[in-house]
Amino acid sequence: MDARIGKKIRAGRLFNQKSGRSLIVAYSHGVLMGPGPGMETLVEIQRMAEAVHEADGLMVTPGMLRYVEDAFVGRDRPSLVIHLDYQSFSRSIRPYEQGATVEMAQIEEVVAAGADAVMTYLYIAYDDPEREKMEIARNARLARACERWGVLLMIEPRSAREATDPGDKTDSQLLAMYCRIAAEIGADIVKCIYAGTTEKMAEVISGCPAPVLVAGGARAAEPQQAFQQAASAIEAGAAGLVFGRNIYQSADPAAAVARYRQIIHGEAA
């Protein structure tokens, strides 16, 4: 037997077989930002995990999985994606100019829990090149572990200087370089910040051999803005979306999932 078969089977669960694309609901912001709208209490978290069950994948942290495990049980349930990394770049309370990353579980533990994929961060462009080297080495180690265990690896590359240089976050040239680095390290899937336009997003995607899923980012002022961004990403060639706050903070998360599925998979989904 070959662990590559495991990856193929897991990819078949995560990606829609008709469209070849995937909608993953990112429901792991609590470990980055603490309690917030759509995930303030355990009751709300469990209700939300059930509400988005028609997504192709649902991403949660290792510690939260035990509270929402029933959301993944059954053939019509979403694929389990584990948000593997803690990172201290994104929070608004006591933020750092340049944070740090660390895994919250081992790959063999993730596989034992039944996960199809894990997501890690790859922060690049630290002031200290040694820190960048350590991030590359960390992600390469995880990539080799995922290859041994047959689990999919999704890498989200980001600029370590986003706090001081906000333009880095959506700079298409930087995104293209970061996404290519992630693929070269061994990512099966690359999660990418939206580059601002369909044309710029297409440039980023064309230079990345691995399937690119576009992140939803902060909740849009109006739902239509998020829907338009989603449609733009798919038009640019994205293999799907990883949307969180624009789904679980919406007035009707189940309806939001249905709308995004229509955008990603089309009427045949």
Coordinates of C-alpha atoms in Angstrom, one line a residue:
M1 CA 0.0 0.0 0.0
D2 CA 1.1 3.6 -0.6
A3 CA 0.3 6.7 1.4
R4 CA -0.4 8.5 -1.9
I5 CA -3.6 6.5 -2.1
G6 CA -4.6 8.0 1.2
K7 CA -4.2 11.4 -0.1
K8 CA -6.2 10.6 -3.2
I9 CA -9.0 9.2 -1.2
R10 CA -9.0 12.2 1.1
A11 CA -8.9 14.6 -1.8
G12 CA -11.9 12.8 -3.2
R13 CA -13.9 13.5 -0.1
L14 CA -12.8 17.2 0.2
F15 CA -13.3 18.1 -3.5
N16 CA -16.6 17.9 -5.3
Q17 CA -16.3 15.2 -7.9
K18 CA -18.4 17.0 -10.5
S19 CA -16.8 20.5 -10.3
G20 CA -13.4 19.5 -8.9
R21 CA -13.7 22.4 -6.4
S22 CA -14.2 22.7 -2.7
L23 CA -16.0 24.9 -0.2
I24 CA -14.3 24.8 3.2
V25 CA -15.9 26.7 6.1
A26 CA -13.1 28.0 8.4
Y27 CA -14.5 27.8 11.9
S28 CA -11.3 28.1 13.9
H29 CA -10.9 31.8 14.5
G30 CA -11.3 31.3 18.3
V31 CA -7.7 30.2 18.7
L32 CA -6.5 33.3 17.0
M33 CA -8.9 36.0 18.2
G34 CA -10.8 34.5 21.2
P35 CA -14.7 34.4 21.4
G36 CA -16.5 36.4 18.8
P37 CA -19.8 36.7 16.8
G38 CA -20.9 33.3 15.6
M39 CA -18.7 31.4 18.1
E40 CA -19.2 32.9 21.5
T41 CA -20.6 29.9 23.4
L42 CA -20.3 26.2 23.1
V43 CA -24.0 25.9 22.3
E44 CA -23.6 28.4 19.5
I45 CA -20.5 26.6 18.2
Q46 CA -22.3 23.2 18.1
R47 CA -25.4 24.7 16.5
M48 CA -23.2 26.4 13.9
A49 CA -21.3 23.3 13.0
E50 CA -24.6 21.6 12.3
A51 CA -25.9 24.5 10.2
V52 CA -23.0 24.4 7.7
H53 CA -23.1 20.6 7.2
E54 CA -23.5 21.0 3.4
A55 CA -20.0 22.5 3.0
D56 CA -17.4 20.2 1.5
G57 CA -15.1 20.7 4.4
L58 CA -15.3 22.2 7.9
M59 CA -12.1 23.4 9.6
V60 CA -11.7 23.4 13.4
T61 CA -8.9 23.3 15.9
P62 CA -7.7 20.1 17.6
G63 CA -9.1 21.2 20.9
M64 CA -12.6 22.0 19.5
L65 CA -13.0 18.8 17.6
R66 CA -14.3 16.8 20.6
Y67 CA -17.2 19.3 21.0
V68 CA -18.3 19.1 17.4
E69 CA -17.3 15.6 16.4
D70 CA -20.9 14.6 15.5
A71 CA -20.9 17.3 12.8
F72 CA -18.5 15.0 10.8
V73 CA -20.2 11.6 11.3
G74 CA -22.1 10.3 8.3
R75 CA -21.7 10.1 4.5
D76 CA -23.4 13.4 3.9
R77 CA -21.2 15.4 6.3
P78 CA -18.3 17.7 5.6
S79 CA -14.7 16.6 5.4
L80 CA -12.7 17.2 8.5
V81 CA -9.9 19.8 8.2
I82 CA -7.8 20.5 11.2
H83 CA -6.4 24.0 11.7
L84 CA -3.0 22.8 12.9
D85 CA -1.2 26.0 13.8
Y86 CA -1.5 28.6 16.5
Q87 CA -0.2 32.0 15.3
S88 CA 0.0 35.3 17.0
F89 CA 0.0 37.6 14.0
S90 CA -3.8 38.2 13.6
R91 CA -5.2 39.2 16.9
S92 CA -6.3 42.7 17.7
I93 CA -5.8 42.4 21.5
R94 CA -2.2 42.7 22.6
P95 CA -0.9 42.2 19.1
Y96 CA 2.7 41.7 18.0
E97 CA 4.3 43.5 15.0
Q98 CA 5.7 40.1 14.1
G99 CA 4.3 37.0 15.7
A100 CA 5.2 33.3 15.8
T101 CA 3.7 30.0 14.8
V102 CA 3.6 26.6 16.4
E103 CA 1.7 23.3 15.7
M104 CA -1.1 22.3 18.2
A105 CA -1.0 18.6 17.3
Q106 CA 1.1 15.9 15.5
I107 CA 0.1 14.6 12.1
E108 CA -0.4 11.1 13.4
E109 CA -2.9 12.4 16.0
V110 CA -4.7 14.2 13.2
V111 CA -4.9 11.1 11.1
A112 CA -6.1 9.1 14.1
A113 CA -8.9 11.6 14.6
G114 CA -10.1 11.0 11.0
A115 CA -9.0 14.2 9.4
D116 CA -8.7 14.5 5.6
A117 CA -6.5 17.6 5.7
V118 CA -4.6 20.0 7.9
M119 CA -3.9 23.7 7.4
T120 CA -0.6 25.4 8.4
Y121 CA 0.7 28.9 8.1
L122 CA 3.9 29.9 6.3
Y123 CA 5.0 33.3 7.3
I124 CA 7.7 34.8 5.1
A125 CA 9.6 38.1 5.1
Y126 CA 10.5 38.4 8.7
D127 CA 13.0 41.1 9.7
D128 CA 15.3 38.2 10.7
P129 CA 16.0 35.8 7.9
E130 CA 16.7 33.0 10.4
R131 CA 13.1 33.1 11.4
E132 CA 12.0 32.7 7.8
K133 CA 14.4 29.8 7.5
M134 CA 12.8 28.2 10.6
E135 CA 9.3 28.6 9.0
I136 CA 10.4 27.0 5.8
A137 CA 12.0 24.1 7.7
R138 CA 8.9 23.7 9.9
N139 CA 6.5 23.5 6.9
A140 CA 8.8 21.2 5.0
R141 CA 8.9 18.8 8.0
L142 CA 5.0 18.9 8.1
A143 CA 4.9 18.2 4.4
R144 CA 7.0 15.1 4.7
A145 CA 4.9 13.9 7.7
C146 CA 1.7 14.4 5.6
E147 CA 3.3 12.4 2.8
R148 CA 4.1 9.6 5.2
W149 CA 0.6 9.5 6.7
G150 CA -1.4 10.2 3.5
V151 CA -3.2 13.3 4.7
L152 CA -3.6 16.5 2.7
L153 CA -1.5 19.5 3.5
M154 CA -3.0 23.0 3.0
I155 CA -0.5 25.8 3.5
E156 CA -1.5 29.5 3.9
P157 CA 1.5 31.7 3.1
R158 CA 1.4 35.2 4.6
S159 CA 3.7 38.1 5.0
A160 CA 5.2 38.4 8.5
R161 CA 5.2 42.2 8.0
E162 CA 1.4 42.7 7.5
A163 CA 1.1 44.7 10.7
T164 CA 3.7 47.3 9.6
D165 CA 3.3 47.0 5.8
P166 CA -0.5 46.3 5.3
G167 CA 0.0 46.4 1.5
D168 CA 1.9 43.2 1.7
K169 CA -1.3 41.3 2.5
T170 CA -2.8 41.7 -1.0
D171 CA 0.3 42.4 -3.1
S172 CA -0.1 40.1 -6.1
Q173 CA 3.6 39.7 -6.8
L174 CA 4.3 38.7 -3.2
L175 CA 1.3 36.4 -3.2
A176 CA 2.5 34.7 -6.3
M177 CA 5.9 34.2 -4.8
Y178 CA 4.5 32.9 -1.5
C179 CA 2.1 30.6 -3.1
R180 CA 4.7 29.1 -5.4
I181 CA 7.0 28.6 -2.4
A182 CA 4.2 26.8 -0.5
A183 CA 3.7 24.5 -3.5
E184 CA 7.4 23.8 -3.9
I185 CA 7.6 22.8 -0.2
G186 CA 5.0 20.2 -0.8
A187 CA 1.5 21.7 -0.2
D188 CA -1.3 19.7 -1.7
I189 CA -3.5 22.9 -1.5
V190 CA -2.5 26.5 -1.1
K191 CA -4.9 28.9 0.7
C192 CA -4.4 32.4 -0.6
I193 CA -5.6 35.9 0.4
Y194 CA -7.7 37.5 -2.4
A195 CA -5.5 39.7 -4.5
G196 CA -8.0 42.4 -5.2
T197 CA -9.1 41.8 -8.7
T198 CA -9.9 38.8 -11.0
E199 CA -6.9 39.6 -13.1
K200 CA -4.4 39.8 -10.3
M201 CA -5.9 36.6 -8.7
A202 CA -5.5 34.8 -12.0
E203 CA -1.8 35.8 -12.1
V204 CA -1.2 34.3 -8.7
I205 CA -3.1 31.1 -9.5
S206 CA -1.3 30.6 -12.8
G207 CA 2.1 30.5 -11.1
C208 CA 1.1 27.9 -8.5
P209 CA 1.1 24.2 -9.5
A210 CA -1.0 23.2 -6.5
P211 CA -4.8 24.0 -6.3
V212 CA -5.4 27.4 -4.9
L213 CA -8.3 28.0 -2.5
V214 CA -9.1 31.7 -1.8
A215 CA -9.7 33.0 1.7
G216 CA -12.7 35.0 2.6
G217 CA -11.1 37.4 5.1
A218 CA -13.0 39.6 7.4
R219 CA -16.8 39.8 7.2
A220 CA -17.9 42.0 4.3
A221 CA -20.1 45.1 5.0
E222 CA -22.7 43.6 2.7
P223 CA -23.1 39.9 1.8
Q224 CA -23.1 40.7 -1.9
Q225 CA -19.5 42.0 -1.7
A226 CA -18.4 38.6 -0.4
F227 CA -20.4 36.8 -3.1
Q228 CA -18.8 38.9 -5.8
Q229 CA -15.3 38.2 -4.4
A230 CA -16.1 34.5 -4.4
A231 CA -17.3 34.6 -8.0
S232 CA -14.2 36.6 -9.0
A233 CA -11.9 34.0 -7.4
I234 CA -13.6 31.1 -9.2
E235 CA -13.5 33.1 -12.5
A236 CA -9.7 33.5 -11.9
G237 CA -9.3 29.8 -11.7
A238 CA -9.4 29.1 -8.0
A239 CA -10.2 25.5 -7.0
G240 CA -12.5 26.7 -4.3
L241 CA -12.9 28.9 -1.2
V242 CA -12.0 28.8 2.5
F243 CA -14.6 31.2 3.9
G244 CA -15.3 31.7 7.6
R245 CA -16.7 34.9 9.0
N246 CA -18.7 35.6 5.8
I247 CA -20.6 32.4 6.5
Y248 CA -20.8 31.8 10.3
Q249 CA -21.4 35.5 11.1
S250 CA -24.1 35.8 8.4
A251 CA -27.8 36.1 9.3
D252 CA -28.4 32.6 7.8
P253 CA -25.2 30.5 7.7
A254 CA -27.0 27.5 6.0
A255 CA -28.3 29.8 3.2
A256 CA -24.8 31.3 2.8
V257 CA -23.3 27.9 2.3
A258 CA -25.9 27.1 -0.3
R259 CA -25.1 30.4 -2.1
Y260 CA -21.4 29.8 -2.1
R261 CA -21.9 26.2 -3.3
Q262 CA -23.8 27.5 -6.2
I263 CA -21.0 29.9 -7.0
I264 CA -18.3 27.2 -6.7
H265 CA -20.0 24.1 -8.1
G266 CA -22.8 25.6 -10.3
E267 CA -26.3 24.3 -10.7
A268 CA -25.2 20.7 -11.1
A269 CA -23.8 20.6 -7.5

